[in-house]
Structure formats: C-alpha cells, structure tokens
Coordinates of C-alpha atoms in Angstrom, one line a residue:
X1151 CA -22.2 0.6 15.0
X1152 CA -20.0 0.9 11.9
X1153 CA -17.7 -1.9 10.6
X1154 CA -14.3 -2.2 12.4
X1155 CA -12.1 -3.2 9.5
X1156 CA -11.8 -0.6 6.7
X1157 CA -10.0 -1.1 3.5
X1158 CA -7.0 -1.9 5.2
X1159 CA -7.5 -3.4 8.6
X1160 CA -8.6 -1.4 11.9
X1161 CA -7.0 1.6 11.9
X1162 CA -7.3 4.9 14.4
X1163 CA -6.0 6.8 17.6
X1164 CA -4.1 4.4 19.6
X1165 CA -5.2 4.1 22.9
X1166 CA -8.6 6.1 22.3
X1167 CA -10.0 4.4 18.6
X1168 CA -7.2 1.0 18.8
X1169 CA -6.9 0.3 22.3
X1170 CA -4.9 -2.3 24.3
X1171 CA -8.3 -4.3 24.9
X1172 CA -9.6 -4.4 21.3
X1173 CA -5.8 -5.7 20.3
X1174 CA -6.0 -8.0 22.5
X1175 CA -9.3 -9.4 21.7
X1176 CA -9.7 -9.1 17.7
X1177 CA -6.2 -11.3 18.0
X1178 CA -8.5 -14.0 20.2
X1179 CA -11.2 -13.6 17.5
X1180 CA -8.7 -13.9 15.0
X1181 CA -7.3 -17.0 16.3
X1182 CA -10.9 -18.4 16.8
X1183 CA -12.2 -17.7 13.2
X1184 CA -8.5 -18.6 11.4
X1185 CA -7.6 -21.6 13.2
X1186 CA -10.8 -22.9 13.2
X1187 CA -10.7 -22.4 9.1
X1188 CA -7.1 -24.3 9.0
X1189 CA -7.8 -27.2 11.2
X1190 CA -4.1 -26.9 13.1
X1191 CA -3.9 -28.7 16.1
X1192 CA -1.3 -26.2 18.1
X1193 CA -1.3 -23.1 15.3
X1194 CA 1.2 -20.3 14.9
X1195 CA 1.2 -17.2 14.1
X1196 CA 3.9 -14.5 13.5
X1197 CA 3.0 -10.4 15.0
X1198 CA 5.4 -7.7 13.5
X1199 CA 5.2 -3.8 13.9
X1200 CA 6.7 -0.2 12.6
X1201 CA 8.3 1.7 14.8
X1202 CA 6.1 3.8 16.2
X1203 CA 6.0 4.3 20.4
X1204 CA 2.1 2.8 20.7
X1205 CA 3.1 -0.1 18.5
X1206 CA 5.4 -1.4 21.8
X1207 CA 1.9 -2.2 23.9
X1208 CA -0.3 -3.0 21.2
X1209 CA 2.0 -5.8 19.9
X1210 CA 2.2 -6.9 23.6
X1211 CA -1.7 -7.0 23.2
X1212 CA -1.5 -9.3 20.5
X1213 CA 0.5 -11.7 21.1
X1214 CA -1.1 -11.8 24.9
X1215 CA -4.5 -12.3 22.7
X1216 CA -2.9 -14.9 20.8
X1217 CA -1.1 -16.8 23.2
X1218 CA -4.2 -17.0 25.8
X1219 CA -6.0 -18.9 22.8
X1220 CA -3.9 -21.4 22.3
X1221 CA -1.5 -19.8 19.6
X1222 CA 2.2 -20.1 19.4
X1223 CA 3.6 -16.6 18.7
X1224 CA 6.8 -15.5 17.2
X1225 CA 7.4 -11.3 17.4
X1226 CA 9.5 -10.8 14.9
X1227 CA 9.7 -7.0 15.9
X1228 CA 10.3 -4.5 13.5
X1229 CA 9.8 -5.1 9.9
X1230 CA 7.8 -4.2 6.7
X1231 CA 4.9 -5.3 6.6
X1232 CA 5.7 -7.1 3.1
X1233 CA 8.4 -8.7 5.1
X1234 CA 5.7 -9.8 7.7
X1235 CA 3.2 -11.3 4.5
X1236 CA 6.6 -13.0 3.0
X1237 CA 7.9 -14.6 5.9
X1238 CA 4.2 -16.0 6.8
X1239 CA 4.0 -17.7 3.4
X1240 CA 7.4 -19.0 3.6
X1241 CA 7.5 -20.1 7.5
X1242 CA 3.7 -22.1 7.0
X1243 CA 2.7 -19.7 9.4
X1244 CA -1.3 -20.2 10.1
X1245 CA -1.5 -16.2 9.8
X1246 CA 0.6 -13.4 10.8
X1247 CA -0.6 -9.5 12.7
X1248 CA 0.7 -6.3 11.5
X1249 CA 0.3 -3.1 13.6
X1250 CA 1.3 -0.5 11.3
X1251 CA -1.1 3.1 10.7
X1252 CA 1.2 2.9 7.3
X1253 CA 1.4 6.4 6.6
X1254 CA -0.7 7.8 8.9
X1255 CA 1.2 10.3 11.5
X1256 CA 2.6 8.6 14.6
X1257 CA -0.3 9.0 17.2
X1258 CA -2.1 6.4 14.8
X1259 CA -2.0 2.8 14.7
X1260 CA -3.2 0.0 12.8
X1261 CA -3.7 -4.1 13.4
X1262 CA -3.3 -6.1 9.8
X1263 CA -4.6 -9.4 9.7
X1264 CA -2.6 -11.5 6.9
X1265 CA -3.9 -15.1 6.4
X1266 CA -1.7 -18.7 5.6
X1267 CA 0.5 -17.9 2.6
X1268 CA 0.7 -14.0 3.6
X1269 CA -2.4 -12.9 1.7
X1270 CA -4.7 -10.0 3.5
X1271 CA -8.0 -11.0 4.1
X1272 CA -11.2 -11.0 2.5
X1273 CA -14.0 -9.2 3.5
X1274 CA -16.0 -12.0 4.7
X1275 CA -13.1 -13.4 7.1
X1276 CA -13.2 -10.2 8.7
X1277 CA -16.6 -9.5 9.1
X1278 CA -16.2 -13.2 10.9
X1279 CA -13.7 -11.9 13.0
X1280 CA -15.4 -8.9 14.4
X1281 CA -18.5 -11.0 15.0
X1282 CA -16.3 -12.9 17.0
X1283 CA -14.8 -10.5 18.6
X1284 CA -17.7 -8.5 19.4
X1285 CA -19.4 -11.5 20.8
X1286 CA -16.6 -11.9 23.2
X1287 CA -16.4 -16.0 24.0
X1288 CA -12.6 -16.7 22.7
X1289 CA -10.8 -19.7 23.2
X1290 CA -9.2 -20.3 26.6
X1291 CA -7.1 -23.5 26.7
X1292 CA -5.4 -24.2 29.6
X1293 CA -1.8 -26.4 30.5
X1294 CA -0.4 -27.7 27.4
X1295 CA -2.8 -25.9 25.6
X1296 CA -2.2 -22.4 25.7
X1297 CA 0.5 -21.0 23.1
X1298 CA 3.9 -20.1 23.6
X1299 CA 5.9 -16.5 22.7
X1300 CA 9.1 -16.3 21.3
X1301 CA 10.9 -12.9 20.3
X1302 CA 14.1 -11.3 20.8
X1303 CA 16.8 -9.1 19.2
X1304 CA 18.1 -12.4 17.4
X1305 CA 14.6 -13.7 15.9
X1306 CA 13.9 -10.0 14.8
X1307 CA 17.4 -9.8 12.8
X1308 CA 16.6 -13.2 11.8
X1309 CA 13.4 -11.6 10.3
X1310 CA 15.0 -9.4 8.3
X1311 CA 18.0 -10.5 7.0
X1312 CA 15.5 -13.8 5.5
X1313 CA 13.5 -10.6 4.0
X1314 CA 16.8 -9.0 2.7
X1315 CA 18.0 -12.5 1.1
X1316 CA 14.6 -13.0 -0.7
X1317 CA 14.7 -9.1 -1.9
X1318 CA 18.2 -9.3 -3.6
X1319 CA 16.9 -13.0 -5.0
X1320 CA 14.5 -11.1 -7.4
X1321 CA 17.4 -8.7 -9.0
X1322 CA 17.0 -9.8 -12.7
X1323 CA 20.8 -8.8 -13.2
X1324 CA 21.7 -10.8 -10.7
X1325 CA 24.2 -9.9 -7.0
X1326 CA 25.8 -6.1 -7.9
X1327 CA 23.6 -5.4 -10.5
X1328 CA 23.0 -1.7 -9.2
X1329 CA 26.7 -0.8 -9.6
X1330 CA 27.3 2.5 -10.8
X1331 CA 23.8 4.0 -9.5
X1332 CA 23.6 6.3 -7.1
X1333 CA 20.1 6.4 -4.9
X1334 CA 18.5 8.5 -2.2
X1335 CA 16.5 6.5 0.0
X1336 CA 13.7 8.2 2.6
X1337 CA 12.8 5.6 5.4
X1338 CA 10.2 7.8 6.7
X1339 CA 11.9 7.0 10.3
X1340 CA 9.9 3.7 9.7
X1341 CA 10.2 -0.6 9.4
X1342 CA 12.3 0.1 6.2
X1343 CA 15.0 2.0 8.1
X1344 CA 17.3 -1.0 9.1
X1345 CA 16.4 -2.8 5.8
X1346 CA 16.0 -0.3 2.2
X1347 CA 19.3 0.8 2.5
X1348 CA 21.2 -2.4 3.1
X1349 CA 19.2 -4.3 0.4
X1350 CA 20.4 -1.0 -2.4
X1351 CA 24.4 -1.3 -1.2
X1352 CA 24.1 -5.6 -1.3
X1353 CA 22.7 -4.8 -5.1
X1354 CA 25.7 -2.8 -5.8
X1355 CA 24.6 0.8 -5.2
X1356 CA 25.7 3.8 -4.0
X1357 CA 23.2 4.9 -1.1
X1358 CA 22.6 8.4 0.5
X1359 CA 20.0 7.3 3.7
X1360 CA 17.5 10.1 5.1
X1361 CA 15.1 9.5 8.0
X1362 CA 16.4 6.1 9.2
X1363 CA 16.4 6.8 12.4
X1364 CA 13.2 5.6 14.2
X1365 CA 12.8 6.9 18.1
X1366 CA 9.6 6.1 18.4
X1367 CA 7.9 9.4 17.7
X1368 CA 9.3 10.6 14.9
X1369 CA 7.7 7.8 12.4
X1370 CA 6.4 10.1 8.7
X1371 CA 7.1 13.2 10.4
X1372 CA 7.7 15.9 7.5
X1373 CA 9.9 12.5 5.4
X1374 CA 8.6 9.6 3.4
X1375 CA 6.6 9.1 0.8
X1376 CA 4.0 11.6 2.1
X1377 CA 6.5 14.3 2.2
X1378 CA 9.0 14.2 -1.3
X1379 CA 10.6 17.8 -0.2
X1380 CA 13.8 16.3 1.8
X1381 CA 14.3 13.4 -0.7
X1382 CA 14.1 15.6 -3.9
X1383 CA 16.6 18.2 -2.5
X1384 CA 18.6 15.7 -1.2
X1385 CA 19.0 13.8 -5.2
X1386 CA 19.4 17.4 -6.5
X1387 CA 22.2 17.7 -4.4
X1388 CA 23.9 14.9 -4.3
X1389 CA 23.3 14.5 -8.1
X1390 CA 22.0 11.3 -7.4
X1391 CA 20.6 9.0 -10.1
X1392 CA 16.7 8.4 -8.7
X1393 CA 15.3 8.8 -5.2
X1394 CA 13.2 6.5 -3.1
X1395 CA 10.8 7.6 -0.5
X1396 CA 8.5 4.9 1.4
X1397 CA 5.9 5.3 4.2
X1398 CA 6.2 4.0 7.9
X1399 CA 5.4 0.5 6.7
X1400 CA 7.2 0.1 3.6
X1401 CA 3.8 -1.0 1.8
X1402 CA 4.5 1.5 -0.9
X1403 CA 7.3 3.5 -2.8
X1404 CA 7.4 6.9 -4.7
X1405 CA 10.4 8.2 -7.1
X1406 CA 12.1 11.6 -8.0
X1407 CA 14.3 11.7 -11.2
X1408 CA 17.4 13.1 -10.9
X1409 CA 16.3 16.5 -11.6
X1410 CA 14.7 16.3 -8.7
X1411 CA 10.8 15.1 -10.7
X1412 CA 8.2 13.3 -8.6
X1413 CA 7.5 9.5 -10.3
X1414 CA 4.2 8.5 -8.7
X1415 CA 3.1 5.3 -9.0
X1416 CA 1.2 5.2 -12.0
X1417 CA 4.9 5.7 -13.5
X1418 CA 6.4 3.3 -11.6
X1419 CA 3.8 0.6 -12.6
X1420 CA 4.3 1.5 -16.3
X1421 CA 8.1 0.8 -15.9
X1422 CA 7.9 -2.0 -14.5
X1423 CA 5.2 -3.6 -16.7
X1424 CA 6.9 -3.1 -19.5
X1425 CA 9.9 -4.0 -17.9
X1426 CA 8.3 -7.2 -17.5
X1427 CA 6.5 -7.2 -21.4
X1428 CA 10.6 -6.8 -22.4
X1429 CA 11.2 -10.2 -20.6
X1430 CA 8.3 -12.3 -21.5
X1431 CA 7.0 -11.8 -18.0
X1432 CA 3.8 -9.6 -18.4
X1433 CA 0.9 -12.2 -18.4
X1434 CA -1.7 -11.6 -20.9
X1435 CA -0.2 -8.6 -21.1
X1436 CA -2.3 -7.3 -18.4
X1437 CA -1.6 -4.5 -16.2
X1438 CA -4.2 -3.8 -13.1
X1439 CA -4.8 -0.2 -11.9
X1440 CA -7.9 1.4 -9.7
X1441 CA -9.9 3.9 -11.1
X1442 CA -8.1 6.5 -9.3
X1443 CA -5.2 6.1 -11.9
X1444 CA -4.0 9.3 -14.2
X1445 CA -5.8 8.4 -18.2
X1446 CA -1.9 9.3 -18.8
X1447 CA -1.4 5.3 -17.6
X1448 CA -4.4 3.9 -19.3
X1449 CA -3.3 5.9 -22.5
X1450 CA 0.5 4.9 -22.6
X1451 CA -0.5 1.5 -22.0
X1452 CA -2.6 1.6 -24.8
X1453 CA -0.3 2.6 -27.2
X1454 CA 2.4 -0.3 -25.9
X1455 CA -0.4 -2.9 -26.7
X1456 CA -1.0 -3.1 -22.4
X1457 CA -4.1 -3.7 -21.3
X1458 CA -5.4 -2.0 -18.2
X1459 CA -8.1 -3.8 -15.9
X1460 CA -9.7 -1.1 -13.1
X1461 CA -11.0 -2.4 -10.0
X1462 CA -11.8 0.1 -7.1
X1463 CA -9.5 1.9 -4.5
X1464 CA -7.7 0.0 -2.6
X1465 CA -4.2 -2.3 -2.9
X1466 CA -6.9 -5.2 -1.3
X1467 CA -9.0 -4.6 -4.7
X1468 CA -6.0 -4.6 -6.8
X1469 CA -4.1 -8.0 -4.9
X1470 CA -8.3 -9.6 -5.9
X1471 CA -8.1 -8.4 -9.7
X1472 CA -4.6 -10.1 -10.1
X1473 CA -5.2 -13.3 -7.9
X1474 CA -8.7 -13.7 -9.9
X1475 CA -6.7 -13.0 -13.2
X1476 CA -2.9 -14.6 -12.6
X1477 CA -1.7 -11.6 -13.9
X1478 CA 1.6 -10.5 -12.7
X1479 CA 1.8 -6.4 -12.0
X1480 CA -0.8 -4.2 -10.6
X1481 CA -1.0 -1.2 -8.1
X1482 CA -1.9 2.2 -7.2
X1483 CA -0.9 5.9 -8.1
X1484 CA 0.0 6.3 -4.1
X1485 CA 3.0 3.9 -4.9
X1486 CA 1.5 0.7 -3.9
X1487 CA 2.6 -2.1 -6.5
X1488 CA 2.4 -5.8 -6.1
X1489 CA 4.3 -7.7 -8.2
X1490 CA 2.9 -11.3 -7.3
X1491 CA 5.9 -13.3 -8.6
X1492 CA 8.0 -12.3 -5.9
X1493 CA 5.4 -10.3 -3.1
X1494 CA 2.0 -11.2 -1.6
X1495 CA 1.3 -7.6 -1.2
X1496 CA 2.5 -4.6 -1.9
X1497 CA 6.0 -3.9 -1.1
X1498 CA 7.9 -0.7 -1.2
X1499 CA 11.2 -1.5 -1.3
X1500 CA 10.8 -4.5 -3.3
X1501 CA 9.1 -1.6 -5.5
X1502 CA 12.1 0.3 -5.5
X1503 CA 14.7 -2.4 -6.3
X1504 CA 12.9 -3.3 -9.2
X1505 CA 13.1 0.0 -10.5
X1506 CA 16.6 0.6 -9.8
X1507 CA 17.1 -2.7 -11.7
X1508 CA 15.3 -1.2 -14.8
X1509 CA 18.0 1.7 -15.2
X1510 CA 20.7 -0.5 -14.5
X1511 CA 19.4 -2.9 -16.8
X1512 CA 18.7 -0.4 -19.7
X1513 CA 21.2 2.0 -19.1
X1514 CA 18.5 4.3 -19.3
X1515 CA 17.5 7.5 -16.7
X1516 CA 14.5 7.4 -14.7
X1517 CA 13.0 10.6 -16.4
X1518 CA 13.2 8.8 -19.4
X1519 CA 11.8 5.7 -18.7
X1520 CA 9.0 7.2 -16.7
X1521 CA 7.8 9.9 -19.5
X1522 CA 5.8 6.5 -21.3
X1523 CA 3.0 7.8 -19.3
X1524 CA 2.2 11.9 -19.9
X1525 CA 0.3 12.4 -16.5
X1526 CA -3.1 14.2 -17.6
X1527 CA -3.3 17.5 -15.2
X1528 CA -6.1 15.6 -12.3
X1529 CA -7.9 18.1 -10.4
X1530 CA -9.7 16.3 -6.6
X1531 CA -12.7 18.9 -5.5
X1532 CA -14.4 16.9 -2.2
X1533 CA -17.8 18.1 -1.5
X1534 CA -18.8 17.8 1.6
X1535 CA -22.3 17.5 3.8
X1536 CA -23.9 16.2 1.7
X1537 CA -25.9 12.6 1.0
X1538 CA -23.3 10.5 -0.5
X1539 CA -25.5 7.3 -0.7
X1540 CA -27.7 9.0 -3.5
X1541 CA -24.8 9.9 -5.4
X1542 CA -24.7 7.2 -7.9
X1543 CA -28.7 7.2 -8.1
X1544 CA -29.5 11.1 -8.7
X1545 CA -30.4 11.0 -12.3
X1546 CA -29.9 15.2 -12.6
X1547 CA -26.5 14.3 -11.3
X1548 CA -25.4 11.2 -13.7
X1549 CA -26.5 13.7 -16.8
X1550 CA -24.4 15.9 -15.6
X1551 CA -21.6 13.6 -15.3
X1552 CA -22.3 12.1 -18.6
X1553 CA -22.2 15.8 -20.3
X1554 CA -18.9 16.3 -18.7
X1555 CA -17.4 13.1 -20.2
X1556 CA -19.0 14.0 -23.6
X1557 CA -17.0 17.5 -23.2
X1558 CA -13.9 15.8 -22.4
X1559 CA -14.1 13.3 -25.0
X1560 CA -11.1 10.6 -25.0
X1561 CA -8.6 12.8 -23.3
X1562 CA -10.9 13.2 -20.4
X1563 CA -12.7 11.2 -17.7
X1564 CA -14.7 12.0 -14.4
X1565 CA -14.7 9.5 -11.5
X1566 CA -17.4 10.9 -8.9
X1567 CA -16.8 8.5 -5.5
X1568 CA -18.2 9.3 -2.2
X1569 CA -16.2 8.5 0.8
X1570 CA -16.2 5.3 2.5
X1571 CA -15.6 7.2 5.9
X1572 CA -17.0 10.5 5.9
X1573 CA -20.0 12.5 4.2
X1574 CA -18.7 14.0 1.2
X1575 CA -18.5 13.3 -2.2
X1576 CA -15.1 13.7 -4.3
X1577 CA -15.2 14.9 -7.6
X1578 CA -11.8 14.0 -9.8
X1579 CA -11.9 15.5 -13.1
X1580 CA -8.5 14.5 -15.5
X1581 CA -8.5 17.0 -19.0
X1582 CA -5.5 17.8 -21.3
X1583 CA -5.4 21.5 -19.1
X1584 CA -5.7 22.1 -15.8
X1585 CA -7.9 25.1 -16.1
X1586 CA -10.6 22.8 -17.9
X1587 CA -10.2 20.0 -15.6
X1588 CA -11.0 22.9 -12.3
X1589 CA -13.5 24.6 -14.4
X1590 CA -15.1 21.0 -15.2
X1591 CA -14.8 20.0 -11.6
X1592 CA -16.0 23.1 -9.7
X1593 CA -19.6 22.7 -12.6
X1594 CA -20.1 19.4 -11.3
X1595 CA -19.3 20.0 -7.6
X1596 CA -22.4 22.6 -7.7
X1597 CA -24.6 20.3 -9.1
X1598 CA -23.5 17.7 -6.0
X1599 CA -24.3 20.5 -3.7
X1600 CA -27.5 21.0 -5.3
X1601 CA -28.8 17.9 -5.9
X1602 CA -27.2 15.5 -2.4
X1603 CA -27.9 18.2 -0.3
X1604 CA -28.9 17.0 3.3

C-alpha cells in the first residue's frame, strides 16, 4: 500500500483516487494527530478551496470530518491557497485544509494540510495522520463537544479582502506604486480570479484580466501558467509591460516580457533576490533553488556574489532549506517562490506584485531585468520501465554520468532522478547547445535502458 501524501498533500481523481470518505476521514485524523500536538481545548481550523466543481463536496467532507471531532470550522471558500496559509498564521488558527489539484486539470483534486502559523507539514506529521486515518478510531465528542461551522458569502469576502490588505502591505514603493505599468494577468479560471487583478489596480496598475471567470469546469483549461499561449498574445497585443499567468491555486507565477518572452521562475527568483541584495534584504546573501534549476541561475548568481543552496524537488524542500537557514528568498523554476518575510508558502500573486514592484521601482523592463540569468538550453529525456531504485547504485551507470559531467565541464551539469510516482528514470542534461545537451542525454538514456532494465 503506497503512502497517501505525496510531495504536496493527497492528490488524484476526485471521487475515484480523493473520495468524499477519505476527505472526510484524513480531516478526523488530522484533527486527532494536530490537536492532540497543540493541546487546544475547543481547536479551530480554517478549510478553503479553488474553484473547481468536485471541490464543492469535498470541502463539505472536510469540514463534516472536522466538525464531528470536535473542531470549530470556518469555510472561507474560495481563495489561494497562500491566502489560506496567511490567514491561518494570522487568525491563531490550530491548522487550516486546502483542496486544490494546483495545476492539475479540473477532474483532479487535492486536500493540503497547513499546520498553526500556516506552515505545510512535515513528513513525519503526515505519516501520523495516515496512520490515524487508516486505523480509523477518530475522535467523536458529543453535546458541547462537537465543533461548530461557520461560512458564508460574507466570511469568504472577509477572506480575501484580509489577503488583499496584507498583499498591497508588502509593496516596497508603497499604495500606487505600480502607476504607469500596464499588466496581463491569467487567472487560470482559478482562486486568484476575484483577487490578482484587484490587488495590481489597488497598486496603481493598468490591468488586462484573462481567464477569471471560474464555472466550475473550466479551472487550467488551455490558460494559466501551464498554458503561456493566451497571456503572451494577449501582452503582445495590448503592448502591455509584463504578463502574469498563475495556476488554479495561485501557489505559483510565471512572466512574459513585453515582447511577448517566457520568464520562468529561475528568472523571477533572480529578480527578486537581487531586488532584495539592492535593499539590504537578502540574508547571507543566500538564495535557495532545487536541483531542477537552469546552471544559467546558479551561474548569474555567482557572478552577483549570490550564493545558491540546492535541496531536492519540491516547494516543501525549498520552505525546509529557508526555515533551517533564515534566509529570505527561495523557489522553483515552475514559478513557485516563497519569500518568507511576507508568505509562509509560496504565493503567486504575491510573486507577481513583487515583480511588478521591481520595474516600477527601477524603471527598468522585465526583459532586462530577467536577462541576469542566460537560461542554459535543458534537455528532459524520461526513461521508462525500468528499475529506478538501482539508479543511484549502478556503478556502469554513475561512470557514465561522471564522464558526461567531465565533457560538459563548468557550463554543464547532469541530474539523473527517478520518479517518485512512476517507474522511469529522467535524465536532464543542461550544455551551452542544445544539440550537445540531446546528444548527451539520449548517450546516457541508453546506458539507463541497459543497465535498470527490469
């Protein structure tokens, strides 16, 4: 039986993989295992969602699950789910439930656990809630005891206009600072759509909204970040200044220059951490990436005097690396950036403010700022059917890897990774040309074959 949780909760088919029933009861075991760890008498807890039609029933689930163990619940409806992790750390809330399949296509769903202060969980807590859970003995209090649910059209605009409010507090130019820019934004048809474009016109800009129209079904459908074709026609014309594009969640934000460029999020990151070096803000001068991002980052970064710590794949692995560290920007090359003075996780359109805020506060273009980092052409070859658990212990294999690097040299790298979910291999080869990078990739993708095969 594999592990529920996966890098970024439970996550699957709604009603076949996430069903009503296991909502219901990994929010008892989640009660059990987190109110037991705070010691709250009467504990609440706050469930949010995206958009998307199965979310209506799940989040029913939950808060059902919650309030039958004794847990006072507040559905704040649709939001972010950085809005979600905010508003748990600033209401005291014990913990807080996110359903959200982020960017996943809308017959998906997904149940995010966040813990007191709005932090995601670590692996232990969750294996503790799926013991719980499978073992199927949650609390049942009854009178007094059992919790009481609160939601509404008035607490969910509550919700977000206390999200909005703490958004435009982090605008380093201050109310209006965005006058003068003019941005696309791409909702994705998701938890942003009521929320990205208001916060961009209350910082002074000019907005053009795609996709912010949520029905239920029509959540990353062909739009957001997933999908950069409607947002990069749209700057182009328009003749916008920069375009935003976020998933159904909001966890994460991509760019497109005005000339209509993709700005991933190794770009982004290198924006704002140097934004931040500008202002005596970078601590230690410490910027934290996985492994998956471009050498372009680790290079540019190297040559502004910013050190780069990797951890693996993963926003969770990142929010670790900067908690363990204190250090004050990290993220991924999907657009996931957590910028911990002002977010608990990552957050898209916090994401996207702050980059707004760069141009307006330097007066500079997007393309400009972003071409710090020269992207390294990255080549992904997955190999699959094969044993990925002798990957890292094949010795035919790791010389061939370490041949490859030797070939590469400095303005190179190989990252061989086997899935955490299916049985392949990936092979990533970065080079200074992409024909080296495929040549170098396909070489070692035969010796996988060769050597893992099953």
């Amino acid at each position: 039986m594999g592990r529920l949780f996966g890098t970024d909760g439970v996550r699957g088919l709604a009603n076949v993989d996430l069903t009503a029933e296991m909502a219901l009861g990994l929010a008892a075991a989640a009660a059990t295992v987190l109110v037991d760890e705070g010691g709250t008498a009467h504990p609440r807890a706050l469930v949010a969602r995206d958009p998307r039609a199965s979310g209506e029933f799940l989040s029913a689930a939950v808060v059902a699950g919650l309030a039958s163990s004794g847990v006072d619940v507040l559905d704040i409806g649709v939001v972010p789910t950085p809005a979600l992790a905010h508003l748990v750390d600033t209401s005291g809330a014990d913990f807080g439930v996110m359903l959200s399949a982020s960017h996943n296509a809308m017959p998906d769903n997904g149940l995010k656990i966040f813990a007191r202060g709005g932090t995601k969980l670590p692996d232990d807590v969750e294996d503790r809630i799926e013991a719980a859970y499978r073992a199927g003995a949650p609390r049942r209090p009854t009178g007094s005891g059992v919790g009481r649910a609160h939601a509404g059209p008035d607490v969910e605009q509550d919700a977000q206009d206390s999200y909005v409010d703490h958004l435009l507090s982090t605008l380093p130019g201050g109310p209006g600072s965005l006058a003068g820019l003019h941005v696309v934004v791409d909702c994705a048809n998701g938890a942003a759509s009521a929320i990205s474009p208001r916060v961009l016109r209350e910082a002074g800009a000019r907005v053009t909204t795609l996709y912010a129209a949520p029905d239920g079904l029509n959540i990353n459908d062909g739009c957001g970040s997933t999908h950069l074709g409607p947002v990069t026609a749209a700057v182009v014309e328009h003749g916008a200044d920069l375009g935003l594009a976020h998933d159904g969640d909001a966890d994460r934000c991509l760019a497109v220059d005005a000339a209509g460029n993709a700005v991933d999020g190794d770009q982004i990151m290198a924006v704002l951490a140097l934004a931040l070096r500008d202002r005596g803000q970078l601590t230690e001068g410490t910027l934290v990436a996985t492994v998956m991002s471009n050498l372009g980052l680790k290079l540019a970064m190297q040559r502004e005097g910013v050190t780069v710590v990797e951890t693996g794949v993963g926003d969770r692995y990142v929010l670790e690396a900067l908690n363990a560290g204190g250090w004050s920007i990290g993220g991924e090359q999907s657009g996931h950036v957590v910028l911990p003075e002002h977010a608990t996780t990552g957050d898209g359109v916090l994401t996207g403010l702050q980059l707004a805020a760069r141009m307006a506060e330097t007066g500079r273009t997007l393309a400009d700022l972003a071409s710090v980092v020269e992207r390294l052409p990255q080549v992904l070859v997955n190999v699959r059917g094969v044993d990925k658990s002798r990957a890292g212990a094949d010795a035919e294999l790791l010389a061939a890897v370490a041949e490859a690097e030797r070939e590469l040299g400095e303005t190179g790298r190989v990252l061989l990774r086997p899935s955490g979910t299916e049985p392949l291999v990936r092979v990533m080869v970065e080079a200074a040309h992409t024909q080296h990078a495929q040549d170098v990739a396909d070489r070692l993708a035969d010796v996988v074959r060769a050597r893992l095969a099953l």
